[in-house]
Amino acid sequence: MNKDIWAALHQNYKEKDWIDKPSIFAEVAAGYFPKSGKVLDLGAGQAQDSRYFADQGFSVVSTDLESSAQELAKSKLSAEQRKLITFKVVDLREELPFEDATFDVVYAHLSLHYFNYETTRNIFGEIKRVLKPGGMVAFLVNSTSDPEYKAGERLEDDYFQINKAAKRYFSVESARNFTKHFETILLDDLGETYKDNAKGVRNLVRFIGKKPLITK
Ligand SMILES: C[S@@+](CC[C@H](N)C(=O)[O-])C[C@H]1O[C@@H](n2cnc3c(N)ncnc32)[C@H](O)[C@@H]1O
């Protein structure tokens, strides 16, 4: 999906009652995070989870393709959040603009399921590269149990063009495959979001894991 479509969607999201509260997954994931450190939030949108992690004392780099979402987020920051959060426009289809081993946590809520197989594999490689050894990765993505799965035109296995959006659907198995270079702490399809709960969908794929201390 191009930036203009995301900009329009963010105008719609800004009216939602969930847009200013931490996601259900952020609250679960934070329970596994270290006590402090540096979090990279990928595809953070209007940064409700970045703000939540800052409130937990983390310093956060909040990234998204869409700068208008970041402008909306900036207007809502408390003074303390402003000290802890920096915003950066980052396109996940490209190499992440960070040095190796920069972050204690890389987090992505509903932002890693828009890409073809090769790009998705590269994104996980980039996540691993920018994580410190022993750093945590946590993400929530669409699942193959979603009622929308297989709607639209098939682009690749588990990847479909649905109206203007190309969307990937993960199974626990495919998530295991993409994350095989991490140690798994939690992997299931019991993820929920406020938005999907309203549609009766409670089966998103959740992954929480660690970059090994020693990588082969
Ligand atoms: C469903 S929204 C999730 C936003 C936020 N994490 C949340 O949970 O509310 C997906 C986000 O991914 C961003 N996005 C889409 N394509 C992207 C890309 N190529 N690189 C970085 N972000 C992208 C969109 O702008 C949007 O903010």
mmCIF file of N, CA and C and ligand atoms in Angstrom, residues 1-3 5-7 9-10 13 18-19 21 23 41-49 63-67 69 89-94 107-115 119 123 140 193 195, ligand 1:
data_model
loop_
_atom_site.group_PDB
_atom_site.id
_atom_site.type_symbol
_atom_site.label_atom_id
_atom_site.label_comp_id
_atom_site.label_asym_id
_atom_site.label_seq_id
_atom_site.Cartn_x
_atom_site.Cartn_y
_atom_site.Cartn_z
ATOM 1 N N MET A 1 0.846 -1.194 0.000
ATOM 2 C CA MET A 1 0.000 0.000 0.000
ATOM 3 C C MET A 1 0.876 1.237 0.000
ATOM 4 N N ASN A 2 0.484 2.225 -0.771
ATOM 5 C CA ASN A 2 1.352 3.395 -0.799
ATOM 6 C C ASN A 2 1.051 4.347 0.366
ATOM 7 N N LYS A 3 1.921 5.350 0.497
ATOM 8 C CA LYS A 3 1.852 6.251 1.653
ATOM 9 C C LYS A 3 0.518 6.991 1.730
ATOM 10 N N ILE A 5 -2.445 6.062 0.863
ATOM 11 C CA ILE A 5 -3.518 5.220 1.421
ATOM 12 C C ILE A 5 -3.352 5.109 2.935
ATOM 13 N N TRP A 6 -2.088 4.949 3.367
ATOM 14 C CA TRP A 6 -1.860 4.888 4.815
ATOM 15 C C TRP A 6 -2.224 6.215 5.487
ATOM 16 N N ALA A 7 -1.911 7.324 4.820
ATOM 17 C CA ALA A 7 -2.241 8.632 5.403
ATOM 18 C C ALA A 7 -3.755 8.740 5.594
ATOM 19 N N LEU A 9 -5.875 6.230 5.913
ATOM 20 C CA LEU A 9 -6.291 5.306 6.982
ATOM 21 C C LEU A 9 -6.013 5.897 8.362
ATOM 22 N N HIS A 10 -4.868 6.599 8.467
ATOM 23 C CA HIS A 10 -4.550 7.193 9.775
ATOM 24 C C HIS A 10 -5.535 8.295 10.158
ATOM 25 N N TYR A 13 -8.189 6.189 11.646
ATOM 26 C CA TYR A 13 -7.811 5.607 12.944
ATOM 27 C C TYR A 13 -7.820 6.647 14.054
ATOM 28 N N TRP A 18 -9.536 3.186 20.443
ATOM 29 C CA TRP A 18 -8.335 2.439 20.841
ATOM 30 C C TRP A 18 -7.031 3.162 20.507
ATOM 31 N N ILE A 19 -7.133 4.299 19.811
ATOM 32 C CA ILE A 19 -5.911 4.880 19.248
ATOM 33 C C ILE A 19 -4.988 5.500 20.304
ATOM 34 N N LYS A 21 -4.760 4.205 23.531
ATOM 35 C CA LYS A 21 -4.401 3.321 24.645
ATOM 36 C C LYS A 21 -3.465 2.232 24.151
ATOM 37 N N SER A 23 -1.890 -1.192 23.092
ATOM 38 C CA SER A 23 -2.559 -2.381 22.560
ATOM 39 C C SER A 23 -2.513 -3.505 23.597
ATOM 40 N N ASP A 41 10.311 0.610 17.721
ATOM 41 C CA ASP A 41 8.916 0.288 17.379
ATOM 42 C C ASP A 41 8.772 0.445 15.854
ATOM 43 N N LEU A 42 8.497 -0.656 15.158
ATOM 44 C CA LEU A 42 8.428 -0.653 13.693
ATOM 45 C C LEU A 42 6.981 -0.530 13.229
ATOM 46 N N GLY A 43 6.706 0.385 12.296
ATOM 47 C CA GLY A 43 5.326 0.569 11.826
ATOM 48 C C GLY A 43 4.438 0.986 12.976
ATOM 49 N N ALA A 44 4.922 1.949 13.733
ATOM 50 C CA ALA A 44 4.283 2.322 15.010
ATOM 51 C C ALA A 44 3.003 3.127 14.828
ATOM 52 N N GLY A 45 2.744 3.619 13.616
ATOM 53 C CA GLY A 45 1.515 4.380 13.374
ATOM 54 C C GLY A 45 1.453 5.600 14.268
ATOM 55 N N GLN A 46 0.377 5.730 15.024
ATOM 56 C CA GLN A 46 0.191 6.906 15.875
ATOM 57 C C GLN A 46 0.823 6.723 17.261
ATOM 58 N N ALA A 47 1.655 5.677 17.362
ATOM 59 C CA ALA A 47 2.616 5.533 18.465
ATOM 60 C C ALA A 47 1.992 5.301 19.832
ATOM 61 N N GLN A 48 0.786 4.742 19.873
ATOM 62 C CA GLN A 48 0.213 4.473 21.202
ATOM 63 C C GLN A 48 1.079 3.497 21.996
ATOM 64 N N ASP A 49 1.697 2.514 21.298
ATOM 65 C CA ASP A 49 2.545 1.565 22.028
ATOM 66 C C ASP A 49 3.906 2.178 22.341
ATOM 67 N N THR A 63 9.022 4.347 14.644
ATOM 68 C CA THR A 63 9.210 4.480 13.198
ATOM 69 C C THR A 63 7.938 4.133 12.439
ATOM 70 N N ASP A 64 7.811 4.736 11.286
ATOM 71 C CA ASP A 64 6.703 4.415 10.382
ATOM 72 C C ASP A 64 7.051 4.978 9.002
ATOM 73 N N LEU A 65 6.371 4.426 8.008
ATOM 74 C CA LEU A 65 6.491 4.945 6.645
ATOM 75 C C LEU A 65 5.826 6.316 6.532
ATOM 76 N N GLU A 66 4.805 6.535 7.354
ATOM 77 C CA GLU A 66 3.855 7.626 7.161
ATOM 78 C C GLU A 66 4.105 8.732 8.186
ATOM 79 N N SER A 67 4.658 9.861 7.733
ATOM 80 C CA SER A 67 5.025 10.923 8.672
ATOM 81 C C SER A 67 3.804 11.620 9.261
ATOM 82 N N ALA A 69 1.171 10.256 10.434
ATOM 83 C CA ALA A 69 0.812 9.516 11.660
ATOM 84 C C ALA A 69 1.727 9.950 12.795
ATOM 85 N N VAL A 89 11.129 8.382 10.089
ATOM 86 C CA VAL A 89 10.434 7.736 8.967
ATOM 87 C C VAL A 89 11.320 6.601 8.471
ATOM 88 N N VAL A 90 10.775 5.399 8.518
ATOM 89 C CA VAL A 90 11.525 4.205 8.096
ATOM 90 C C VAL A 90 10.616 3.354 7.214
ATOM 91 N N ASP A 91 11.137 2.967 6.076
ATOM 92 C CA ASP A 91 10.420 2.062 5.180
ATOM 93 C C ASP A 91 10.960 0.656 5.410
ATOM 94 N N LEU A 92 10.082 -0.213 5.872
ATOM 95 C CA LEU A 92 10.516 -1.573 6.218
ATOM 96 C C LEU A 92 11.011 -2.363 5.014
ATOM 97 N N ARG A 93 10.735 -1.902 3.824
ATOM 98 C CA ARG A 93 11.206 -2.626 2.628
ATOM 99 C C ARG A 93 12.690 -2.385 2.385
ATOM 100 N N GLU A 94 13.239 -1.432 3.158
ATOM 101 C CA GLU A 94 14.666 -1.122 2.980
ATOM 102 C C GLU A 94 15.452 -1.552 4.216
ATOM 103 N N TYR A 107 10.041 -4.171 18.395
ATOM 104 C CA TYR A 107 8.611 -4.447 18.592
ATOM 105 C C TYR A 107 7.854 -4.036 17.330
ATOM 106 N N ALA A 108 6.861 -4.838 16.940
ATOM 107 C CA ALA A 108 6.063 -4.489 15.744
ATOM 108 C C ALA A 108 4.629 -4.976 15.948
ATOM 109 N N HIS A 109 3.691 -4.043 15.965
ATOM 110 C CA HIS A 109 2.279 -4.381 16.174
ATOM 111 C C HIS A 109 1.528 -4.168 14.874
ATOM 112 N N LEU A 110 1.155 -5.264 14.230
ATOM 113 C CA LEU A 110 0.340 -5.229 13.003
ATOM 114 C C LEU A 110 1.039 -4.527 11.834
ATOM 115 N N SER A 111 2.350 -4.629 11.789
ATOM 116 C CA SER A 111 3.055 -3.920 10.717
ATOM 117 C C SER A 111 3.976 -4.809 9.884
ATOM 118 N N LEU A 112 4.086 -6.096 10.219
ATOM 119 C CA LEU A 112 5.026 -6.954 9.471
ATOM 120 C C LEU A 112 4.307 -7.861 8.474
ATOM 121 N N HIS A 113 3.003 -7.614 8.234
ATOM 122 C CA HIS A 113 2.258 -8.559 7.378
ATOM 123 C C HIS A 113 1.837 -7.938 6.036
ATOM 124 N N TYR A 114 2.658 -7.042 5.526
ATOM 125 C CA TYR A 114 2.311 -6.396 4.243
ATOM 126 C C TYR A 114 3.292 -6.743 3.120
ATOM 127 N N PHE A 115 4.171 -7.710 3.338
ATOM 128 C CA PHE A 115 5.324 -7.847 2.439
ATOM 129 C C PHE A 115 5.440 -9.254 1.846
ATOM 130 N N THR A 119 10.961 -10.054 1.108
ATOM 131 C CA THR A 119 11.065 -8.844 1.935
ATOM 132 C C THR A 119 10.843 -9.192 3.404
ATOM 133 N N ILE A 123 13.349 -8.494 6.422
ATOM 134 C CA ILE A 123 12.990 -7.687 7.603
ATOM 135 C C ILE A 123 13.427 -8.424 8.876
ATOM 136 N N LEU A 140 3.128 -8.937 16.482
ATOM 137 C CA LEU A 140 1.772 -9.478 16.316
ATOM 138 C C LEU A 140 1.376 -9.280 14.859
ATOM 139 N N THR A 193 -6.643 -7.868 19.288
ATOM 140 C CA THR A 193 -6.544 -6.405 19.235
ATOM 141 C C THR A 193 -7.953 -5.856 19.498
ATOM 142 N N LYS A 195 -9.396 -3.662 17.750
ATOM 143 C CA LYS A 195 -10.047 -3.526 16.447
ATOM 144 C C LYS A 195 -10.617 -4.873 15.981
HETATM 145 C C1 LIG B 1 -2.236 -1.542 10.876
HETATM 146 S S1 LIG B 1 -1.162 -0.184 11.069
HETATM 147 C C2 LIG B 1 -0.481 -0.487 12.696
HETATM 148 C C3 LIG B 1 -0.007 0.781 13.341
HETATM 149 C C4 LIG B 1 0.330 0.648 14.830
HETATM 150 N N1 LIG B 1 1.449 -0.244 15.059
HETATM 151 C C5 LIG B 1 -0.899 0.208 15.568
HETATM 152 O O1 LIG B 1 -0.928 -0.921 16.032
HETATM 153 O O2 LIG B 1 -1.855 1.009 15.667
HETATM 154 C C6 LIG B 1 0.206 -0.587 10.019
HETATM 155 C C7 LIG B 1 1.290 0.490 10.012
HETATM 156 O O3 LIG B 1 2.356 0.061 9.168
HETATM 157 C C8 LIG B 1 2.823 1.206 8.470
HETATM 158 N N2 LIG B 1 3.488 0.731 7.254
HETATM 159 C C9 LIG B 1 2.925 0.227 6.141
HETATM 160 N N3 LIG B 1 3.854 -0.065 5.225
HETATM 161 C C10 LIG B 1 5.051 0.253 5.780
HETATM 162 C C11 LIG B 1 6.403 0.191 5.334
HETATM 163 N N4 LIG B 1 6.716 -0.244 4.113
HETATM 164 N N5 LIG B 1 7.364 0.605 6.176
HETATM 165 C C12 LIG B 1 7.068 1.075 7.406
HETATM 166 N N6 LIG B 1 5.805 1.167 7.891
HETATM 167 C C13 LIG B 1 4.816 0.760 7.084
HETATM 168 C C14 LIG B 1 1.578 2.007 8.196
HETATM 169 O O4 LIG B 1 1.821 3.386 7.925
HETATM 170 C C15 LIG B 1 0.805 1.817 9.489
HETATM 171 O O5 LIG B 1 1.100 2.825 10.423
#
